[in-house]
């Protein structure tokens, strides 16, 4: 009541000014409301973006990842073949050696003396042979002239042959003594990397048994031994025989994955598959050869072997999150040219890394949705496709799209 009485107490001119200000304020509020009501953009929001891959069928290698163990391609145990005192080691432990390279020296004095004795006996036998040959040659015309008996001449011929036999025995003894003397210098039987010396200078070796002195391993190339279930091997052979799969002319390739997750840069090749199944495990042994020129791999190392045993033609690699697998079948979401989306049944033939191998249900150039399904489930009728990029590991470049690089990834 006091505010109304104060308003009435003012002059008529002041009351007119206050009334005009109130009318202007009301008009301004009404105009703002009309502008908001007439503002554009009140229609449907823009279509959401979804990540897609473009289908480009190609040749995909059917690979299997199996645990394996590396093994030296050749192993030789260096042993003492004669008895004696080890005088000297002639190599550096852990170094590379060549076939025929001297490794140890055994005291050769005894074997040098044995060789000299054999040579002397050979000389004696050769002298006896010369005497017997001369006697037989001298008595031959005499027996023809009846100057000596036939019995005497036959004895001369027998003595000559006996002397020749003694010469042959002497030559064999000299050769044996030479071989034993050669064994006093222990050489490398193969080329490779030699390990630690198992004996030291001054040790008596070869007494009663061939003492092992060292081990040489040839680690370029290395053997990779893996096992695969017999059921998988039989299934693969049946598919190859039926023509559903193809095999590379060079045979199955092998990729080696190390314990830290890194991949060895050089690929190997499968040598053979064993002809028998292990009755205890039901598995078949597979052996591959892996090049190792820089000796980066070592025998005994456990690795993961990825074997590309066959090839599937006209196949597509799709990220696993793009395929919905169920009891009734496998489906993907295909984005049409106008942005519409529709489910599509597909046929999955296997797995490669983090991708599914799709062999049926898709055509070249179609776009398959990889990410953004939640936006579709919220009611979006159309979408805006954008290329999908695989999340790269920290410090690594982004990977290419699997489906668009199916052929190159397969190789």
Coordinates of C-alpha atoms in Angstrom, one line a residue:
X1 CA 0.0 0.0 0.0
X2 CA 2.9 2.3 0.7
X3 CA 4.3 1.8 -2.8
X4 CA 0.9 2.6 -4.4
X5 CA 0.6 5.7 -2.2
X6 CA 4.1 6.8 -3.2
X7 CA 3.3 6.3 -6.9
X8 CA 0.1 8.4 -6.5
X9 CA 2.0 11.1 -4.7
X10 CA 4.4 11.8 -7.6
X11 CA 3.6 14.3 -10.2
X12 CA 1.5 13.4 -13.3
X13 CA 4.6 13.8 -15.6
X14 CA 6.6 11.3 -13.6
X15 CA 3.7 8.7 -13.7
X16 CA 3.6 9.0 -17.4
X17 CA 7.3 8.3 -17.8
X18 CA 7.1 5.2 -15.6
X19 CA 4.1 3.8 -17.5
X20 CA 5.8 4.3 -20.9
X21 CA 9.0 2.4 -19.7
X22 CA 6.8 -0.5 -18.6
X23 CA 5.1 -0.7 -22.0
X24 CA 8.4 -0.6 -23.9
X25 CA 9.8 -3.4 -21.7
X26 CA 6.8 -5.6 -22.4
X27 CA 7.0 -5.0 -26.1
X28 CA 10.7 -5.9 -26.2
X29 CA 10.0 -9.2 -24.4
X30 CA 7.2 -10.0 -26.8
X31 CA 9.5 -9.4 -29.8
X32 CA 12.2 -11.7 -28.4
X33 CA 9.7 -14.4 -27.9
X34 CA 8.5 -14.0 -31.5
X35 CA 12.1 -14.3 -32.9
X36 CA 12.9 -17.4 -30.9
X37 CA 9.7 -19.0 -32.2
X38 CA 10.7 -18.2 -35.8
X39 CA 14.4 -19.2 -35.5
X40 CA 15.5 -21.9 -38.0
X41 CA 16.9 -25.3 -37.1
X42 CA 13.9 -26.5 -35.3
X43 CA 13.8 -29.6 -37.7
X44 CA 15.6 -33.0 -37.6
X45 CA 19.3 -33.0 -36.4
X46 CA 22.1 -34.0 -38.9
X47 CA 22.8 -37.7 -39.4
X48 CA 25.4 -39.1 -37.0
X49 CA 28.8 -40.2 -38.2
X50 CA 29.7 -43.9 -38.2
X51 CA 33.1 -45.6 -39.0
X52 CA 33.0 -47.9 -42.0
X53 CA 35.4 -50.1 -44.1
X54 CA 35.0 -50.5 -47.9
X55 CA 34.9 -54.0 -49.1
X56 CA 37.6 -55.1 -51.6
X57 CA 37.8 -58.9 -51.9
X58 CA 41.2 -60.4 -52.5
X59 CA 43.4 -63.4 -51.6
X60 CA 43.6 -64.1 -47.9
X61 CA 46.1 -66.5 -46.3
X62 CA 44.7 -69.0 -43.9
X63 CA 47.0 -68.8 -41.0
X64 CA 47.3 -70.6 -37.7
X65 CA 49.1 -69.4 -34.6
X66 CA 50.8 -72.2 -32.7
X67 CA 53.4 -72.3 -29.9
X68 CA 56.9 -73.4 -31.0
X69 CA 60.5 -73.8 -30.0
X70 CA 63.6 -72.9 -31.9
X71 CA 66.3 -75.5 -32.5
X72 CA 69.8 -75.4 -34.1
X73 CA 69.8 -76.8 -37.6
X74 CA 73.0 -78.7 -36.9
X75 CA 74.6 -79.7 -33.6
X76 CA 78.1 -81.3 -33.3
X77 CA 79.7 -82.4 -30.0
X78 CA 83.5 -81.9 -30.2
X79 CA 85.2 -84.9 -28.6
X80 CA 88.7 -86.1 -28.0
X81 CA 89.4 -89.1 -30.3
X82 CA 92.8 -89.9 -28.8
X83 CA 94.0 -90.0 -25.2
X84 CA 96.4 -87.4 -23.8
X85 CA 96.9 -84.2 -21.9
X86 CA 95.1 -81.2 -23.3
X87 CA 97.8 -78.6 -24.0
X88 CA 95.9 -75.5 -25.4
X89 CA 92.5 -74.1 -26.3
X90 CA 92.7 -72.3 -29.7
X91 CA 89.3 -70.5 -29.9
X92 CA 87.3 -67.8 -28.1
X93 CA 84.2 -69.2 -26.3
X94 CA 81.0 -68.1 -28.0
X95 CA 82.6 -67.2 -31.3
X96 CA 81.9 -68.4 -34.8
X97 CA 84.2 -71.1 -36.1
X98 CA 84.6 -72.7 -39.6
X99 CA 84.7 -76.4 -40.4
X100 CA 88.3 -77.7 -40.0
X101 CA 89.4 -74.9 -37.8
X102 CA 91.7 -76.1 -34.9
X103 CA 90.0 -75.9 -31.5
X104 CA 92.2 -77.8 -29.1
X105 CA 95.7 -79.3 -29.0
X106 CA 96.4 -82.6 -27.3
X107 CA 100.0 -83.6 -26.4
X108 CA 101.3 -85.2 -29.7
X109 CA 104.6 -86.6 -28.5
X110 CA 103.4 -90.2 -28.1
X111 CA 101.7 -90.2 -31.5
X112 CA 104.7 -88.6 -33.2
X113 CA 106.9 -91.5 -31.8
X114 CA 104.3 -94.1 -32.9
X115 CA 104.4 -92.6 -36.4
X116 CA 108.2 -92.7 -36.6
X117 CA 108.1 -96.4 -35.4
X118 CA 105.6 -97.3 -38.1
X119 CA 107.6 -95.5 -40.7
X120 CA 110.8 -97.5 -39.7
X121 CA 108.9 -100.8 -39.8
X122 CA 107.6 -99.9 -43.3
X123 CA 111.2 -99.2 -44.4
X124 CA 112.3 -102.5 -43.1
X125 CA 109.5 -104.3 -44.9
X126 CA 110.3 -102.5 -48.1
X127 CA 113.9 -103.6 -47.9
X128 CA 112.9 -107.2 -47.3
X129 CA 110.6 -107.0 -50.3
X130 CA 113.4 -105.7 -52.5
X131 CA 115.6 -108.6 -51.4
X132 CA 112.9 -111.2 -52.0
X133 CA 112.0 -109.7 -55.4
X134 CA 115.7 -109.8 -56.5
X135 CA 116.1 -113.4 -55.4
X136 CA 113.0 -114.5 -57.2
X137 CA 114.1 -112.6 -60.4
X138 CA 117.6 -114.2 -60.2
X139 CA 116.3 -117.8 -59.7
X140 CA 113.7 -117.6 -62.4
X141 CA 116.1 -118.4 -65.4
X142 CA 117.8 -121.0 -63.2
X143 CA 114.7 -123.0 -62.7
X144 CA 114.1 -122.9 -66.4
X145 CA 117.6 -124.4 -67.0
X146 CA 117.0 -127.0 -64.4
X147 CA 119.9 -125.5 -62.4
X148 CA 117.8 -125.3 -59.2
X149 CA 114.8 -127.2 -58.1
X150 CA 111.2 -126.0 -58.7
X151 CA 110.7 -126.2 -54.9
X152 CA 113.5 -123.6 -54.3
X153 CA 112.0 -121.2 -56.9
X154 CA 108.5 -121.6 -55.4
X155 CA 110.0 -120.7 -52.0
X156 CA 111.5 -117.6 -53.5
X157 CA 108.1 -116.5 -55.0
X158 CA 106.4 -117.1 -51.7
X159 CA 109.0 -115.1 -49.8
X160 CA 108.4 -112.2 -52.3
X161 CA 104.7 -112.2 -51.7
X162 CA 105.1 -112.3 -47.9
X163 CA 107.5 -109.4 -48.1
X164 CA 104.9 -107.5 -50.2
X165 CA 102.3 -108.2 -47.6
X166 CA 104.6 -106.8 -44.9
X167 CA 105.0 -103.7 -46.9
X168 CA 101.2 -103.3 -47.2
X169 CA 100.9 -103.8 -43.4
X170 CA 103.6 -101.3 -42.8
X171 CA 101.8 -98.7 -45.0
X172 CA 98.6 -99.2 -43.0
X173 CA 100.4 -98.8 -39.7
X174 CA 101.9 -95.6 -41.0
X175 CA 98.5 -94.3 -42.0
X176 CA 97.0 -95.3 -38.7
X177 CA 99.8 -93.5 -36.8
X178 CA 99.3 -90.4 -39.0
X179 CA 95.6 -90.4 -38.3
X180 CA 96.1 -90.6 -34.5
X181 CA 98.7 -87.8 -34.7
X182 CA 96.1 -85.7 -36.6
X183 CA 93.6 -86.4 -33.9
X184 CA 95.9 -84.7 -31.5
X185 CA 94.8 -81.5 -33.2
X186 CA 91.1 -81.3 -32.5
X187 CA 89.3 -79.4 -35.3
X188 CA 85.7 -78.2 -35.8
X189 CA 83.5 -80.8 -37.6
X190 CA 81.0 -78.2 -38.8
X191 CA 80.8 -74.4 -39.2
X192 CA 78.7 -72.6 -36.5
X193 CA 78.9 -71.0 -33.1
X194 CA 81.0 -72.8 -30.4
X195 CA 79.9 -72.7 -26.8
X196 CA 82.0 -72.8 -23.7
X197 CA 84.9 -75.1 -23.3
X198 CA 84.0 -78.1 -21.1
X199 CA 87.6 -78.9 -20.1
X200 CA 90.7 -76.8 -19.4
X201 CA 94.4 -77.1 -20.2
X202 CA 96.2 -79.8 -18.3
X203 CA 93.2 -82.2 -18.2
X204 CA 93.6 -85.8 -19.3
X205 CA 91.1 -86.5 -22.1
X206 CA 90.1 -89.4 -24.2
X207 CA 91.3 -92.0 -21.6
X208 CA 88.8 -94.9 -21.9
X209 CA 86.1 -92.7 -23.5
X210 CA 85.8 -89.9 -26.1
X211 CA 85.7 -86.8 -23.7
X212 CA 83.4 -84.1 -24.8
X213 CA 85.4 -80.8 -25.2
X214 CA 82.8 -78.3 -26.6
X215 CA 79.6 -78.1 -28.6
X216 CA 79.1 -76.3 -31.9
X217 CA 75.7 -75.3 -33.1
X218 CA 74.7 -74.0 -36.5
X219 CA 72.1 -71.3 -35.9
X220 CA 71.7 -70.0 -39.4
X221 CA 69.2 -71.2 -40.3
X222 CA 67.3 -72.3 -37.3
X223 CA 64.6 -75.1 -37.1
X224 CA 61.2 -74.2 -35.6
X225 CA 59.3 -77.1 -34.2
X226 CA 55.6 -76.7 -33.6
X227 CA 52.7 -79.1 -33.1
X228 CA 49.2 -79.0 -34.5
X229 CA 46.2 -81.2 -33.7
X230 CA 45.6 -84.1 -36.1
X231 CA 42.0 -83.0 -36.6
X232 CA 43.2 -79.6 -37.9
X233 CA 45.8 -81.1 -40.2
X234 CA 43.2 -83.5 -41.7
X235 CA 40.7 -80.8 -42.2
X236 CA 43.2 -78.6 -44.0
X237 CA 44.3 -81.5 -46.3
X238 CA 40.6 -82.3 -47.2
X239 CA 40.0 -78.6 -48.1
X240 CA 43.1 -78.5 -50.2
X241 CA 42.1 -81.7 -52.0
X242 CA 38.5 -80.4 -52.6
X243 CA 39.9 -77.2 -54.2
X244 CA 38.4 -74.9 -51.6
X245 CA 41.9 -73.7 -50.6
X246 CA 45.0 -73.1 -52.6
X247 CA 48.7 -73.4 -51.6
X248 CA 51.5 -71.1 -52.4
X249 CA 54.2 -72.5 -54.8
X250 CA 56.8 -71.9 -52.2
X251 CA 54.9 -73.8 -49.6
X252 CA 53.5 -72.5 -46.3
X253 CA 55.2 -69.5 -44.9
X254 CA 55.9 -69.0 -41.2
X255 CA 56.0 -65.8 -39.2
X256 CA 57.7 -65.8 -35.8
X257 CA 56.2 -63.7 -32.9
X258 CA 58.5 -63.2 -30.0
X259 CA 57.6 -63.1 -26.3
X260 CA 57.5 -59.3 -26.1
X261 CA 54.9 -59.3 -28.9
X262 CA 57.2 -58.1 -31.7
X263 CA 57.4 -59.9 -35.0
X264 CA 60.7 -61.2 -36.3
X265 CA 61.3 -59.4 -39.7
X266 CA 62.4 -62.5 -41.7
X267 CA 59.9 -65.2 -42.6
X268 CA 60.5 -68.9 -42.7
X269 CA 59.1 -71.8 -44.7
X270 CA 57.5 -75.1 -43.6
X271 CA 59.8 -78.0 -44.3
X272 CA 57.6 -81.0 -43.6
X273 CA 54.7 -82.4 -41.6
X274 CA 55.5 -85.6 -39.6
X275 CA 53.9 -88.8 -40.9
X276 CA 52.7 -90.0 -37.6
X277 CA 50.5 -88.7 -34.8
X278 CA 51.7 -88.6 -31.2
X279 CA 49.4 -91.1 -29.4
X280 CA 49.8 -89.3 -26.1
X281 CA 48.7 -85.8 -27.3
X282 CA 47.0 -86.5 -30.6
X283 CA 49.2 -83.8 -32.3
X284 CA 51.4 -83.8 -35.3
X285 CA 54.9 -82.3 -35.4
X286 CA 55.6 -79.6 -38.0
X287 CA 59.1 -78.3 -38.7
X288 CA 60.0 -75.0 -40.4
X289 CA 63.3 -73.4 -41.2
X290 CA 63.8 -69.7 -40.2
X291 CA 66.7 -67.6 -41.5
X292 CA 68.9 -66.1 -38.8
X293 CA 71.8 -64.3 -40.5
X294 CA 72.4 -61.8 -37.6
X295 CA 72.0 -64.5 -34.9
X296 CA 69.2 -62.5 -33.3
X297 CA 67.4 -65.8 -32.4
X298 CA 68.8 -68.4 -30.2
X299 CA 68.2 -72.2 -29.9
X300 CA 65.8 -73.2 -27.2
X301 CA 63.7 -70.0 -27.4
X302 CA 59.9 -70.4 -27.1
X303 CA 58.0 -68.3 -29.7
X304 CA 54.6 -68.1 -31.4
X305 CA 54.6 -69.4 -35.0
X306 CA 52.0 -68.1 -37.4
X307 CA 51.7 -70.5 -40.3
X308 CA 50.1 -69.5 -43.5
X309 CA 49.2 -73.0 -44.7
X310 CA 46.8 -72.2 -47.5
X311 CA 45.0 -69.3 -49.4
X312 CA 41.3 -68.4 -49.7
X313 CA 40.4 -66.6 -52.9
X314 CA 37.8 -63.8 -53.1
X315 CA 37.7 -63.2 -49.4
X316 CA 37.5 -60.1 -47.2
X317 CA 39.1 -59.3 -43.8
X318 CA 36.7 -57.5 -41.5
X319 CA 37.4 -56.2 -37.9
X320 CA 35.8 -58.5 -35.4
X321 CA 33.7 -55.8 -33.9
X322 CA 31.9 -55.3 -37.2
X323 CA 30.5 -58.9 -37.3
X324 CA 27.6 -60.0 -35.0
X325 CA 27.8 -63.7 -34.4
X326 CA 24.8 -65.6 -33.2
X327 CA 23.2 -69.0 -33.2
X328 CA 21.3 -68.3 -36.4
X329 CA 24.3 -67.0 -38.3
X330 CA 26.7 -64.1 -38.7
X331 CA 25.6 -60.6 -39.8
X332 CA 27.1 -57.2 -40.6
X333 CA 25.5 -53.7 -41.0
X334 CA 25.9 -52.4 -44.5
X335 CA 25.6 -48.6 -45.2
X336 CA 23.9 -47.8 -48.5
X337 CA 24.8 -44.9 -50.8
X338 CA 22.0 -42.8 -49.4
X339 CA 23.1 -43.3 -45.8
X340 CA 20.6 -46.0 -45.0
X341 CA 21.6 -49.0 -43.0
X342 CA 20.6 -52.6 -43.3
X343 CA 21.7 -55.9 -41.8
X344 CA 23.4 -58.5 -44.1
X345 CA 24.1 -62.1 -43.4
X346 CA 27.7 -63.2 -44.2
X347 CA 29.7 -66.4 -44.1
X348 CA 32.8 -66.5 -41.8
X349 CA 35.5 -69.0 -42.8
X350 CA 38.1 -68.3 -40.1
X351 CA 40.1 -65.8 -38.2
X352 CA 43.3 -63.9 -38.9
X353 CA 44.7 -61.9 -36.1
X354 CA 41.9 -59.5 -34.9
X355 CA 39.9 -59.9 -38.1
X356 CA 37.3 -62.3 -39.4
X357 CA 37.7 -63.9 -42.9
X358 CA 34.4 -63.4 -44.7
X359 CA 34.0 -65.5 -47.9
X360 CA 30.3 -64.8 -48.8
X361 CA 27.6 -62.1 -48.5
X362 CA 29.4 -58.9 -49.5
X363 CA 30.2 -57.3 -52.8
X364 CA 33.1 -55.1 -53.8
X365 CA 32.7 -51.4 -53.0
X366 CA 30.1 -51.9 -50.2
X367 CA 30.6 -50.2 -46.9
X368 CA 30.4 -52.2 -43.7
X369 CA 29.9 -50.4 -40.4
X370 CA 32.6 -51.0 -37.8
X371 CA 31.8 -48.4 -35.1
X372 CA 28.7 -46.4 -34.3
X373 CA 26.0 -49.1 -33.7
X374 CA 24.9 -47.3 -30.5
X375 CA 23.9 -44.2 -32.5
X376 CA 21.8 -46.4 -34.8
X377 CA 20.1 -48.0 -31.8
X378 CA 19.1 -44.6 -30.5
X379 CA 16.8 -44.1 -33.5
X380 CA 18.9 -42.7 -36.3
X381 CA 17.4 -43.6 -39.7
X382 CA 20.4 -42.4 -41.8
X383 CA 24.1 -42.1 -41.0
X384 CA 27.2 -40.4 -42.4
X385 CA 29.9 -42.9 -43.2
X386 CA 33.5 -42.0 -42.5
X387 CA 36.6 -44.2 -43.0
X388 CA 37.5 -46.4 -40.0
X389 CA 41.1 -46.3 -38.7
X390 CA 42.4 -48.9 -36.4
X391 CA 43.7 -47.6 -33.1
X392 CA 47.5 -47.7 -33.3
X393 CA 49.7 -48.8 -30.4
X394 CA 51.5 -46.0 -28.6
X395 CA 54.3 -44.7 -30.8
X396 CA 53.2 -46.7 -33.8
X397 CA 51.5 -45.4 -37.0
X398 CA 47.9 -46.0 -37.7
X399 CA 47.2 -49.2 -39.4
X400 CA 45.4 -49.5 -42.7
X401 CA 41.8 -50.7 -43.1
X402 CA 41.8 -54.5 -43.1
X403 CA 39.0 -54.9 -45.7
X404 CA 40.6 -52.4 -48.2
X405 CA 44.0 -54.0 -47.8
X406 CA 43.0 -57.7 -47.8
X407 CA 45.3 -58.7 -50.6
X408 CA 48.4 -56.9 -49.2
X409 CA 47.8 -58.0 -45.7
X410 CA 47.4 -61.6 -46.8
X411 CA 50.8 -61.5 -48.5

